[in-house]
Amino acid sequence: MSSFAGYLKDVKNRIKETDVEAVRSLVAARKGKAGDGNGAGPVLIDVREKEEWLEGFIPGAHWIPRGFLELRIEDQVPEKSSAVVLYCAGGTRSALAARSLAELGYSNVASLAGGFAAWKRAGLAFDRPYVMTPDQTLRYARHTMLPEVGEAGQVALLKSKVLFLGAGGLGSPAAYYLAAAGVGTMGIIDDDVVDASNLQRQILHATDRIGMPKVESAAKTLTGLNPDVKVNQYKARLTSENVMEILRDYDVIVDGVDNFPTRYLLNDASLKLGKPVVHASIYRFEGQLTTFVPYQGPCYRCLYPAPPPPDMAPSCQEAGVLGVLPGVVGVLQATEAIKLLLVIGKPLVGLLLMFDALATKFRELKLRRDPQCPTCGEGVDPAKIELIDYEAFCSVK
């Protein structure tokens, strides 16, 4: 009967090992990429236990404890020909894990010789994870048990920042559910006050807050629902003078405005800053929704090169709206925002989702980017997009 030392030697002879320098180069290459860096090169997986992970990890690594590796690897790495680098504390568990993945059909797996200890001995920088409190662990338990979210995804939500244009019919349900989901920083811009006529649909507000600025009322509701949430209040209208400063620090913009000048201004600023926008609108019994990701699909000006005449675009104030309609559409906006923040699923980029409340039917239309679009078309330099206030363009008196 062979000893464990002999068995381990045999395992290491059968797998591929890599060294600290190769992994260092991988981490450096990812830092040089735009975006989150998780899409380039081999997938780096830490197979240590939670207590070890909390002490620090190699930047860019995904955490799957050794005991769950076979169960969760296909969620993290669905393509079995993908390059994978595993590491543990000293290189033993990752070697055994590499053999196990090979038996599952993964053909390009390597183990880091010396493990995390070798990484630290080389004096290389490492990250420490955001540690959820016991209260947060309980609050978000239904999220963290989803493989597509997990603890890492919940931490990403807690670190994320979402800006809401409007605390009205659409902004109310979208903000409510994103606060419940644990989005850590929420900005709300609205220059209006709560009116009795709002309360039929704007669920962030209440009767005893009539006359209160909507941003204050919204902040009170959202922080009461979830104390993890920080709410930045902007009691103002979005203008060419403040739009860049306000949008700059947010990851996703949720558009719940009800006027064309602000929509066009938002479109131009989001293209300049590279910010995704979850757009929606509602009218009587109908709603529509799409997601604009700069240069990955059409922008707002591709769909609407010019606004309709004012008399052809009545607002909800003039035409009315079913009270529950913004709840349906606003929750779909929140869903789109979470998909963007966690980089999961398929956002509605290049698609327009239309909802008919009276028939309870959804329709999906394809949208295409206009190569002649004045703001995202071929040859347009985002840095040269001119921000203007669109009242004259939209014939707003």
mmCIF file of C-alpha atoms in Angstrom:
data_model
loop_
_atom_site.group_PDB
_atom_site.id
_atom_site.type_symbol
_atom_site.label_atom_id
_atom_site.label_comp_id
_atom_site.label_asym_id
_atom_site.label_seq_id
_atom_site.Cartn_x
_atom_site.Cartn_y
_atom_site.Cartn_z
ATOM 1 C CA MET A 1 0.000 0.000 0.000
ATOM 2 C CA SER A 2 1.513 3.347 -1.060
ATOM 3 C CA SER A 3 1.886 6.278 1.346
ATOM 4 C CA PHE A 4 0.143 9.626 0.921
ATOM 5 C CA ALA A 5 3.470 11.169 -0.079
ATOM 6 C CA GLY A 6 3.761 8.637 -2.867
ATOM 7 C CA TYR A 7 0.173 9.177 -3.899
ATOM 8 C CA LEU A 8 0.643 12.967 -4.005
ATOM 9 C CA LYS A 9 3.814 12.606 -6.044
ATOM 10 C CA ASP A 10 1.939 10.481 -8.533
ATOM 11 C CA VAL A 11 -0.901 13.058 -8.712
ATOM 12 C CA LYS A 12 1.552 15.888 -9.361
ATOM 13 C CA ASN A 13 3.187 13.869 -12.109
ATOM 14 C CA ARG A 14 -0.204 13.562 -13.819
ATOM 15 C CA ILE A 15 -1.321 17.205 -13.581
ATOM 16 C CA LYS A 16 0.132 20.478 -14.799
ATOM 17 C CA GLU A 17 1.693 22.839 -12.252
ATOM 18 C CA THR A 18 2.369 26.535 -12.711
ATOM 19 C CA ASP A 19 4.480 28.971 -10.715
ATOM 20 C CA VAL A 20 4.041 32.293 -8.961
ATOM 21 C CA GLU A 21 5.581 34.302 -11.805
ATOM 22 C CA ALA A 22 3.074 32.955 -14.323
ATOM 23 C CA VAL A 23 0.145 33.781 -12.015
ATOM 24 C CA ARG A 24 1.615 37.225 -11.288
ATOM 25 C CA SER A 25 1.703 37.911 -15.036
ATOM 26 C CA LEU A 26 -1.924 36.770 -15.298
ATOM 27 C CA VAL A 27 -3.021 39.153 -12.538
ATOM 28 C CA ALA A 28 -1.053 42.043 -14.059
ATOM 29 C CA ALA A 29 -2.590 41.429 -17.493
ATOM 30 C CA ARG A 30 -6.087 41.527 -16.037
ATOM 31 C CA LYS A 31 -5.438 44.801 -14.255
ATOM 32 C CA GLY A 32 -4.488 46.293 -17.587
ATOM 33 C CA LYS A 33 -7.828 45.341 -19.121
ATOM 34 C CA ALA A 34 -10.928 47.546 -19.100
ATOM 35 C CA GLY A 35 -13.937 46.357 -17.128
ATOM 36 C CA ASP A 36 -13.827 43.822 -14.336
ATOM 37 C CA GLY A 37 -10.953 41.855 -15.842
ATOM 38 C CA ASN A 38 -12.599 38.495 -15.266
ATOM 39 C CA GLY A 39 -13.055 37.711 -18.940
ATOM 40 C CA ALA A 40 -9.399 37.638 -20.007
ATOM 41 C CA GLY A 41 -7.099 34.620 -19.638
ATOM 42 C CA PRO A 42 -7.356 31.638 -17.265
ATOM 43 C CA VAL A 43 -9.919 31.532 -14.469
ATOM 44 C CA LEU A 44 -8.139 31.713 -11.102
ATOM 45 C CA ILE A 45 -9.859 29.712 -8.349
ATOM 46 C CA ASP A 46 -9.021 29.642 -4.634
ATOM 47 C CA VAL A 47 -9.995 26.261 -3.132
ATOM 48 C CA ARG A 48 -9.141 27.044 0.498
ATOM 49 C CA GLU A 49 -11.610 27.190 3.364
ATOM 50 C CA LYS A 50 -13.471 30.365 4.317
ATOM 51 C CA GLU A 51 -11.203 31.201 7.255
ATOM 52 C CA GLU A 52 -8.186 31.096 4.941
ATOM 53 C CA TRP A 53 -9.931 33.139 2.234
ATOM 54 C CA LEU A 54 -10.783 35.850 4.750
ATOM 55 C CA GLU A 55 -7.087 36.287 5.537
ATOM 56 C CA GLY A 56 -6.408 37.319 1.951
ATOM 57 C CA PHE A 57 -6.522 36.057 -1.638
ATOM 58 C CA ILE A 58 -4.773 36.580 -4.968
ATOM 59 C CA PRO A 59 -6.392 39.532 -6.794
ATOM 60 C CA GLY A 60 -9.020 38.411 -9.285
ATOM 61 C CA ALA A 61 -9.484 34.932 -7.798
ATOM 62 C CA HIS A 62 -12.871 33.283 -7.422
ATOM 63 C CA TRP A 63 -13.505 31.389 -4.197
ATOM 64 C CA ILE A 64 -14.871 27.833 -4.302
ATOM 65 C CA PRO A 65 -14.003 25.762 -1.198
ATOM 66 C CA ARG A 66 -12.445 22.403 -2.044
ATOM 67 C CA GLY A 67 -15.420 20.504 -0.663
ATOM 68 C CA PHE A 68 -17.771 22.277 -3.127
ATOM 69 C CA LEU A 69 -15.504 22.428 -6.168
ATOM 70 C CA GLU A 70 -17.009 19.567 -8.157
ATOM 71 C CA LEU A 71 -20.516 20.788 -7.300
ATOM 72 C CA ARG A 72 -19.991 24.432 -8.333
ATOM 73 C CA ILE A 73 -17.276 24.437 -10.976
ATOM 74 C CA GLU A 74 -19.671 24.151 -13.913
ATOM 75 C CA ASP A 75 -21.511 27.290 -12.779
ATOM 76 C CA GLN A 76 -18.247 29.213 -12.632
ATOM 77 C CA VAL A 77 -16.540 27.608 -15.653
ATOM 78 C CA PRO A 78 -19.154 26.090 -17.986
ATOM 79 C CA GLU A 79 -16.734 25.511 -20.883
ATOM 80 C CA LYS A 80 -14.524 22.535 -20.047
ATOM 81 C CA SER A 81 -11.773 23.580 -22.440
ATOM 82 C CA SER A 82 -11.283 26.861 -20.539
ATOM 83 C CA ALA A 83 -7.942 27.486 -18.857
ATOM 84 C CA VAL A 84 -8.206 27.173 -15.055
ATOM 85 C CA VAL A 85 -5.576 27.795 -12.375
ATOM 86 C CA LEU A 86 -6.267 26.414 -8.894
ATOM 87 C CA TYR A 87 -4.467 27.323 -5.702
ATOM 88 C CA CYS A 88 -4.666 26.460 -2.008
ATOM 89 C CA ALA A 89 -2.391 27.247 0.949
ATOM 90 C CA GLY A 90 0.617 25.163 -0.089
ATOM 91 C CA GLY A 91 -0.225 23.371 -3.339
ATOM 92 C CA THR A 92 -1.496 20.021 -2.061
ATOM 93 C CA ARG A 93 -5.277 20.516 -2.122
ATOM 94 C CA SER A 94 -5.108 22.336 -5.441
ATOM 95 C CA ALA A 95 -3.136 19.452 -6.973
ATOM 96 C CA LEU A 96 -5.762 16.952 -5.840
ATOM 97 C CA ALA A 97 -8.484 19.337 -7.073
ATOM 98 C CA ALA A 98 -6.786 19.601 -10.486
ATOM 99 C CA ARG A 99 -6.867 15.834 -10.844
ATOM 100 C CA SER A 100 -10.541 15.792 -9.875
ATOM 101 C CA LEU A 101 -11.399 18.414 -12.502
ATOM 102 C CA ALA A 102 -9.505 16.431 -15.112
ATOM 103 C CA GLU A 103 -11.705 13.459 -14.277
ATOM 104 C CA LEU A 104 -14.728 15.720 -14.843
ATOM 105 C CA GLY A 105 -13.475 16.505 -18.329
ATOM 106 C CA TYR A 106 -11.622 19.791 -17.792
ATOM 107 C CA SER A 107 -8.660 19.637 -20.145
ATOM 108 C CA ASN A 108 -6.660 22.758 -19.295
ATOM 109 C CA VAL A 109 -6.239 22.882 -15.514
ATOM 110 C CA ALA A 110 -3.088 23.829 -13.576
ATOM 111 C CA SER A 111 -2.222 23.947 -9.874
ATOM 112 C CA LEU A 112 -0.119 26.752 -8.391
ATOM 113 C CA ALA A 113 3.002 25.163 -6.915
ATOM 114 C CA GLY A 114 3.511 26.415 -3.363
ATOM 115 C CA GLY A 115 0.028 27.909 -3.246
ATOM 116 C CA PHE A 116 -0.854 31.153 -1.510
ATOM 117 C CA ALA A 117 2.138 30.755 0.798
ATOM 118 C CA ALA A 118 4.468 30.997 -2.192
ATOM 119 C CA TRP A 119 2.582 34.076 -3.396
ATOM 120 C CA LYS A 120 3.109 35.810 -0.044
ATOM 121 C CA ARG A 121 6.755 34.714 0.195
ATOM 122 C CA ALA A 122 7.334 36.454 -3.126
ATOM 123 C CA GLY A 123 6.124 39.679 -1.517
ATOM 124 C CA LEU A 124 3.198 40.063 -3.931
ATOM 125 C CA ALA A 125 0.110 42.094 -3.055
ATOM 126 C CA PHE A 126 -3.102 40.334 -2.107
ATOM 127 C CA ASP A 127 -6.684 41.424 -1.481
ATOM 128 C CA ARG A 128 -8.884 40.917 1.544
ATOM 129 C CA PRO A 129 -12.555 40.108 1.036
ATOM 130 C CA TYR A 130 -15.430 42.245 2.195
ATOM 131 C CA VAL A 131 -16.784 40.340 5.181
ATOM 132 C CA MET A 132 -20.536 40.395 5.663
ATOM 133 C CA THR A 133 -21.820 40.783 9.201
ATOM 134 C CA PRO A 134 -23.997 38.070 10.756
ATOM 135 C CA ASP A 135 -27.041 40.299 10.174
ATOM 136 C CA GLN A 136 -26.130 40.689 6.502
ATOM 137 C CA THR A 137 -25.542 36.955 6.147
ATOM 138 C CA LEU A 138 -29.081 36.357 7.384
ATOM 139 C CA ARG A 139 -30.676 39.205 5.410
ATOM 140 C CA TYR A 140 -29.220 38.132 2.057
ATOM 141 C CA ALA A 141 -29.333 34.358 2.579
ATOM 142 C CA ARG A 142 -31.744 33.807 -0.321
ATOM 143 C CA HIS A 143 -29.297 35.595 -2.615
ATOM 144 C CA THR A 144 -26.125 33.894 -1.475
ATOM 145 C CA MET A 145 -27.571 30.413 -1.973
ATOM 146 C CA LEU A 146 -27.989 31.190 -5.687
ATOM 147 C CA PRO A 147 -24.835 30.022 -7.522
ATOM 148 C CA GLU A 148 -25.217 32.930 -9.968
ATOM 149 C CA VAL A 149 -25.023 35.396 -7.059
ATOM 150 C CA GLY A 150 -23.322 33.751 -4.094
ATOM 151 C CA GLU A 151 -21.532 35.650 -1.378
ATOM 152 C CA ALA A 152 -19.207 37.314 -3.885
ATOM 153 C CA GLY A 153 -22.166 38.610 -5.868
ATOM 154 C CA GLN A 154 -23.869 39.948 -2.767
ATOM 155 C CA VAL A 155 -20.687 41.730 -1.776
ATOM 156 C CA ALA A 156 -20.586 43.216 -5.286
ATOM 157 C CA LEU A 157 -24.118 44.550 -4.781
ATOM 158 C CA LEU A 158 -23.173 46.042 -1.414
ATOM 159 C CA LYS A 159 -20.261 47.823 -3.087
ATOM 160 C CA SER A 160 -22.268 48.991 -6.111
ATOM 161 C CA LYS A 161 -23.740 52.417 -6.827
ATOM 162 C CA VAL A 162 -26.984 53.052 -8.714
ATOM 163 C CA LEU A 163 -28.442 56.432 -9.664
ATOM 164 C CA PHE A 164 -32.201 56.894 -10.047
ATOM 165 C CA LEU A 165 -33.518 59.695 -12.211
ATOM 166 C CA GLY A 166 -36.807 60.422 -10.509
ATOM 167 C CA ALA A 167 -38.402 59.184 -7.305
ATOM 168 C CA GLY A 168 -41.816 58.803 -8.913
ATOM 169 C CA GLY A 169 -43.801 55.950 -10.390
ATOM 170 C CA LEU A 170 -40.885 54.033 -11.917
ATOM 171 C CA GLY A 171 -38.181 55.107 -9.488
ATOM 172 C CA SER A 172 -40.239 53.979 -6.496
ATOM 173 C CA PRO A 173 -40.459 50.207 -7.158
ATOM 174 C CA ALA A 174 -37.010 50.065 -8.793
ATOM 175 C CA ALA A 175 -35.338 51.767 -5.825
ATOM 176 C CA TYR A 176 -37.391 49.805 -3.287
ATOM 177 C CA TYR A 177 -36.316 46.430 -4.652
ATOM 178 C CA LEU A 178 -32.699 47.395 -5.239
ATOM 179 C CA ALA A 179 -32.481 48.649 -1.659
ATOM 180 C CA ALA A 180 -33.917 45.334 -0.479
ATOM 181 C CA ALA A 181 -31.378 43.522 -2.669
ATOM 182 C CA GLY A 182 -28.544 45.320 -0.893
ATOM 183 C CA VAL A 183 -27.301 47.872 -3.421
ATOM 184 C CA GLY A 184 -24.971 49.791 -1.137
ATOM 185 C CA THR A 185 -25.154 53.327 -2.542
ATOM 186 C CA MET A 186 -28.225 54.805 -4.188
ATOM 187 C CA GLY A 187 -28.426 58.292 -5.625
ATOM 188 C CA ILE A 188 -31.814 59.906 -6.227
ATOM 189 C CA ILE A 189 -32.280 63.077 -8.254
ATOM 190 C CA ASP A 190 -35.702 64.761 -8.181
ATOM 191 C CA ASP A 191 -36.677 68.392 -7.643
ATOM 192 C CA ASP A 192 -40.351 67.716 -6.858
ATOM 193 C CA VAL A 193 -42.289 67.364 -3.600
ATOM 194 C CA VAL A 194 -44.770 64.666 -2.612
ATOM 195 C CA ASP A 195 -48.309 65.370 -3.766
ATOM 196 C CA ALA A 196 -51.490 63.512 -2.844
ATOM 197 C CA SER A 197 -51.961 62.535 -6.504
ATOM 198 C CA ASN A 198 -48.618 60.668 -6.405
ATOM 199 C CA LEU A 199 -49.688 58.185 -3.758
ATOM 200 C CA GLN A 200 -51.767 56.011 -6.088
ATOM 201 C CA ARG A 201 -48.507 54.600 -7.557
ATOM 202 C CA GLN A 202 -45.396 56.147 -5.974
ATOM 203 C CA ILE A 203 -44.848 53.677 -3.157
ATOM 204 C CA LEU A 204 -41.746 55.336 -1.701
ATOM 205 C CA HIS A 205 -43.958 58.080 -0.240
ATOM 206 C CA ALA A 206 -46.788 58.308 2.276
ATOM 207 C CA THR A 207 -49.727 60.490 3.234
ATOM 208 C CA ASP A 208 -47.930 62.113 6.170
ATOM 209 C CA ARG A 209 -45.159 63.238 3.795
ATOM 210 C CA ILE A 210 -47.260 65.363 1.457
ATOM 211 C CA GLY A 211 -45.240 68.506 0.763
ATOM 212 C CA MET A 212 -41.926 66.848 1.672
ATOM 213 C CA PRO A 213 -39.197 66.790 -1.025
ATOM 214 C CA LYS A 214 -39.361 63.451 -2.789
ATOM 215 C CA VAL A 215 -35.648 62.800 -2.309
ATOM 216 C CA GLU A 216 -36.059 63.130 1.469
ATOM 217 C CA SER A 217 -39.139 60.922 1.523
ATOM 218 C CA ALA A 218 -37.404 58.298 -0.627
ATOM 219 C CA ALA A 219 -34.308 58.289 1.571
ATOM 220 C CA LYS A 220 -36.439 57.823 4.687
ATOM 221 C CA THR A 221 -38.231 54.827 3.170
ATOM 222 C CA LEU A 222 -35.146 53.143 1.719
ATOM 223 C CA THR A 223 -32.945 53.449 4.803
ATOM 224 C CA GLY A 224 -35.861 52.278 6.928
ATOM 225 C CA LEU A 225 -36.136 49.176 4.755
ATOM 226 C CA ASN A 226 -32.401 48.453 4.728
ATOM 227 C CA PRO A 227 -29.854 50.187 6.977
ATOM 228 C CA ASP A 228 -27.038 48.941 4.716
ATOM 229 C CA VAL A 229 -28.115 51.457 2.076
ATOM 230 C CA LYS A 230 -26.578 54.917 1.772
ATOM 231 C CA VAL A 231 -28.830 57.364 -0.103
ATOM 232 C CA ASN A 232 -27.364 60.411 -1.832
ATOM 233 C CA GLN A 233 -30.029 63.083 -2.304
ATOM 234 C CA TYR A 234 -30.023 65.518 -5.234
ATOM 235 C CA LYS A 235 -32.961 67.927 -4.977
ATOM 236 C CA ALA A 236 -32.415 69.363 -8.435
ATOM 237 C CA ARG A 237 -33.153 68.937 -12.112
ATOM 238 C CA LEU A 238 -30.581 67.261 -14.302
ATOM 239 C CA THR A 239 -28.888 69.906 -16.475
ATOM 240 C CA SER A 240 -25.852 70.177 -18.703
ATOM 241 C CA GLU A 241 -24.082 71.893 -15.812
ATOM 242 C CA ASN A 242 -24.512 69.101 -13.241
ATOM 243 C CA VAL A 243 -25.079 65.905 -15.256
ATOM 244 C CA MET A 244 -21.435 64.848 -15.610
ATOM 245 C CA GLU A 245 -20.624 65.407 -11.950
ATOM 246 C CA ILE A 246 -23.718 63.538 -10.741
ATOM 247 C CA LEU A 247 -23.449 60.540 -13.094
ATOM 248 C CA ARG A 248 -19.687 60.083 -12.836
ATOM 249 C CA ASP A 249 -19.472 57.912 -9.696
ATOM 250 C CA TYR A 250 -22.381 55.540 -10.399
ATOM 251 C CA ASP A 251 -22.239 52.079 -11.969
ATOM 252 C CA VAL A 252 -25.751 51.969 -13.470
ATOM 253 C CA ILE A 253 -28.355 54.653 -14.176
ATOM 254 C CA VAL A 254 -32.061 53.831 -13.783
ATOM 255 C CA ASP A 255 -34.072 56.228 -15.940
ATOM 256 C CA GLY A 256 -37.526 56.999 -14.611
ATOM 257 C CA VAL A 257 -37.967 60.518 -15.996
ATOM 258 C CA ASP A 258 -41.084 61.654 -17.819
ATOM 259 C CA ASN A 259 -39.752 64.333 -20.151
ATOM 260 C CA PHE A 260 -37.794 64.340 -23.394
ATOM 261 C CA PRO A 261 -35.178 67.032 -22.616
ATOM 262 C CA THR A 262 -33.794 65.032 -19.682
ATOM 263 C CA ARG A 263 -33.788 61.779 -21.660
ATOM 264 C CA TYR A 264 -31.729 63.275 -24.481
ATOM 265 C CA LEU A 265 -29.329 64.911 -22.032
ATOM 266 C CA LEU A 266 -28.958 61.629 -20.131
ATOM 267 C CA ASN A 267 -28.253 59.778 -23.367
ATOM 268 C CA ASP A 268 -25.438 62.121 -24.342
ATOM 269 C CA ALA A 269 -23.815 62.184 -20.897
ATOM 270 C CA SER A 270 -24.002 58.396 -20.492
ATOM 271 C CA LEU A 271 -22.230 57.933 -23.833
ATOM 272 C CA LYS A 272 -19.470 60.332 -22.807
ATOM 273 C CA LEU A 273 -18.999 58.528 -19.483
ATOM 274 C CA GLY A 274 -19.628 54.970 -20.703
ATOM 275 C CA LYS A 275 -22.475 54.431 -18.198
ATOM 276 C CA PRO A 276 -25.237 51.851 -18.848
ATOM 277 C CA VAL A 277 -28.795 53.161 -18.611
ATOM 278 C CA VAL A 278 -31.895 51.091 -17.836
ATOM 279 C CA HIS A 279 -34.637 53.041 -19.604
ATOM 280 C CA ALA A 280 -38.383 52.675 -19.172
ATOM 281 C CA SER A 281 -41.539 54.642 -19.820
ATOM 282 C CA ILE A 282 -45.207 54.178 -19.005
ATOM 283 C CA TYR A 283 -48.454 55.499 -20.477
ATOM 284 C CA ARG A 284 -52.016 54.671 -19.410
ATOM 285 C CA PHE A 285 -51.986 50.809 -19.493
ATOM 286 C CA GLU A 286 -48.742 50.260 -21.371
ATOM 287 C CA GLY A 287 -45.061 50.226 -20.487
ATOM 288 C CA GLN A 288 -41.802 49.680 -22.301
ATOM 289 C CA LEU A 289 -38.277 48.851 -21.208
ATOM 290 C CA THR A 290 -34.810 48.591 -22.723
ATOM 291 C CA THR A 291 -31.183 48.789 -21.606
ATOM 292 C CA PHE A 292 -28.653 51.061 -23.244
ATOM 293 C CA VAL A 293 -25.040 49.917 -22.844
ATOM 294 C CA PRO A 294 -22.804 52.421 -24.657
ATOM 295 C CA TYR A 295 -21.502 51.090 -27.981
ATOM 296 C CA GLN A 296 -22.822 47.572 -27.368
ATOM 297 C CA GLY A 297 -26.185 48.372 -28.902
ATOM 298 C CA PRO A 298 -28.330 51.339 -29.888
ATOM 299 C CA CYS A 299 -28.602 54.499 -27.833
ATOM 300 C CA TYR A 300 -31.695 56.590 -27.139
ATOM 301 C CA ARG A 301 -30.993 58.814 -30.147
ATOM 302 C CA CYS A 302 -30.868 55.725 -32.405
ATOM 303 C CA LEU A 303 -34.474 55.042 -31.432
ATOM 304 C CA TYR A 304 -35.675 58.631 -31.314
ATOM 305 C CA PRO A 305 -33.494 60.901 -33.458
ATOM 306 C CA ALA A 306 -35.923 63.729 -32.793
ATOM 307 C CA PRO A 307 -38.677 64.103 -30.184
ATOM 308 C CA PRO A 308 -42.339 64.047 -31.179
ATOM 309 C CA PRO A 309 -44.305 67.288 -31.068
ATOM 310 C CA PRO A 310 -45.371 68.142 -27.504
ATOM 311 C CA ASP A 311 -49.060 67.615 -28.300
ATOM 312 C CA MET A 312 -48.259 64.060 -29.466
ATOM 313 C CA ALA A 313 -46.514 63.076 -26.228
ATOM 314 C CA PRO A 314 -48.880 63.673 -23.311
ATOM 315 C CA SER A 315 -47.568 62.882 -19.835
ATOM 316 C CA CYS A 316 -49.160 60.644 -17.219
ATOM 317 C CA GLN A 317 -50.406 63.813 -15.552
ATOM 318 C CA GLU A 318 -52.392 64.579 -18.708
ATOM 319 C CA ALA A 319 -53.394 61.070 -19.811
ATOM 320 C CA GLY A 320 -53.425 59.058 -16.563
ATOM 321 C CA VAL A 321 -51.723 55.789 -15.686
ATOM 322 C CA LEU A 322 -52.844 52.540 -14.057
ATOM 323 C CA GLY A 323 -51.413 52.594 -10.548
ATOM 324 C CA VAL A 324 -49.886 49.105 -10.647
ATOM 325 C CA LEU A 325 -48.293 49.542 -14.085
ATOM 326 C CA PRO A 326 -45.118 51.321 -12.873
ATOM 327 C CA GLY A 327 -44.749 48.563 -10.281
ATOM 328 C CA VAL A 328 -44.445 45.939 -13.014
ATOM 329 C CA VAL A 329 -42.124 47.995 -15.217
ATOM 330 C CA GLY A 330 -40.065 49.403 -12.327
ATOM 331 C CA VAL A 331 -39.354 45.933 -10.945
ATOM 332 C CA LEU A 332 -38.192 44.884 -14.407
ATOM 333 C CA GLN A 333 -35.838 47.886 -14.338
ATOM 334 C CA ALA A 334 -34.465 46.683 -10.999
ATOM 335 C CA THR A 335 -33.947 43.224 -12.505
ATOM 336 C CA GLU A 336 -32.014 44.689 -15.432
ATOM 337 C CA ALA A 337 -29.850 46.716 -13.040
ATOM 338 C CA ILE A 338 -28.925 43.627 -10.987
ATOM 339 C CA LYS A 339 -28.009 41.712 -14.158
ATOM 340 C CA LEU A 340 -25.694 44.536 -15.174
ATOM 341 C CA LEU A 341 -24.117 44.863 -11.721
ATOM 342 C CA LEU A 342 -23.474 41.125 -11.392
ATOM 343 C CA VAL A 343 -22.719 40.515 -15.094
ATOM 344 C CA ILE A 344 -25.257 37.691 -15.254
ATOM 345 C CA GLY A 345 -28.031 36.781 -17.642
ATOM 346 C CA LYS A 346 -28.815 38.648 -20.845
ATOM 347 C CA PRO A 347 -29.696 42.330 -20.467
ATOM 348 C CA LEU A 348 -32.203 43.922 -22.837
ATOM 349 C CA VAL A 349 -29.495 45.458 -25.021
ATOM 350 C CA GLY A 350 -30.851 45.886 -28.539
ATOM 351 C CA LEU A 351 -34.295 44.765 -27.399
ATOM 352 C CA LEU A 352 -37.422 46.695 -26.465
ATOM 353 C CA LEU A 353 -39.789 44.905 -24.087
ATOM 354 C CA MET A 354 -43.368 46.151 -24.317
ATOM 355 C CA PHE A 355 -46.051 45.343 -21.726
ATOM 356 C CA ASP A 356 -49.813 45.625 -22.190
ATOM 357 C CA ALA A 357 -51.449 45.509 -18.764
ATOM 358 C CA LEU A 358 -55.004 45.101 -20.074
ATOM 359 C CA ALA A 359 -54.092 42.020 -22.096
ATOM 360 C CA THR A 360 -51.318 40.889 -19.700
ATOM 361 C CA LYS A 361 -49.019 40.411 -22.670
ATOM 362 C CA PHE A 362 -45.364 41.084 -23.338
ATOM 363 C CA ARG A 363 -43.891 41.751 -26.768
ATOM 364 C CA GLU A 364 -40.209 41.989 -27.647
ATOM 365 C CA LEU A 365 -38.912 44.109 -30.505
ATOM 366 C CA LYS A 366 -35.377 44.123 -31.884
ATOM 367 C CA LEU A 367 -33.550 47.441 -31.931
ATOM 368 C CA ARG A 368 -30.552 48.233 -34.080
ATOM 369 C CA ARG A 369 -27.800 50.773 -33.689
ATOM 370 C CA ASP A 370 -27.942 53.522 -36.292
ATOM 371 C CA PRO A 371 -24.531 53.964 -37.982
ATOM 372 C CA GLN A 372 -25.565 57.557 -38.737
ATOM 373 C CA CYS A 373 -26.596 58.330 -35.144
ATOM 374 C CA PRO A 374 -25.277 61.798 -34.188
ATOM 375 C CA THR A 375 -24.163 60.594 -30.749
ATOM 376 C CA CYS A 376 -23.059 56.938 -31.134
ATOM 377 C CA GLY A 377 -22.718 56.489 -34.885
ATOM 378 C CA GLU A 378 -19.616 55.530 -36.815
ATOM 379 C CA GLY A 379 -16.764 57.959 -36.363
ATOM 380 C CA VAL A 380 -18.350 59.903 -33.502
ATOM 381 C CA ASP A 381 -15.845 60.742 -30.766
ATOM 382 C CA PRO A 382 -17.611 60.477 -27.369
ATOM 383 C CA ALA A 383 -15.328 63.140 -25.936
ATOM 384 C CA LYS A 384 -16.652 65.613 -28.497
ATOM 385 C CA ILE A 385 -20.344 65.056 -27.801
ATOM 386 C CA GLU A 386 -21.690 68.465 -26.828
ATOM 387 C CA LEU A 387 -23.956 68.588 -23.806
ATOM 388 C CA ILE A 388 -26.857 70.967 -24.278
ATOM 389 C CA ASP A 389 -30.115 71.616 -22.499
ATOM 390 C CA TYR A 390 -32.751 70.280 -24.827
ATOM 391 C CA GLU A 391 -35.786 72.439 -24.038
ATOM 392 C CA ALA A 392 -35.605 74.238 -27.397
ATOM 393 C CA PHE A 393 -34.814 71.004 -29.264
ATOM 394 C CA CYS A 394 -37.866 69.354 -27.714
ATOM 395 C CA SER A 395 -40.064 72.455 -28.164
ATOM 396 C CA VAL A 396 -40.639 72.691 -24.423
ATOM 397 C CA LYS A 397 -42.060 76.012 -23.331
#
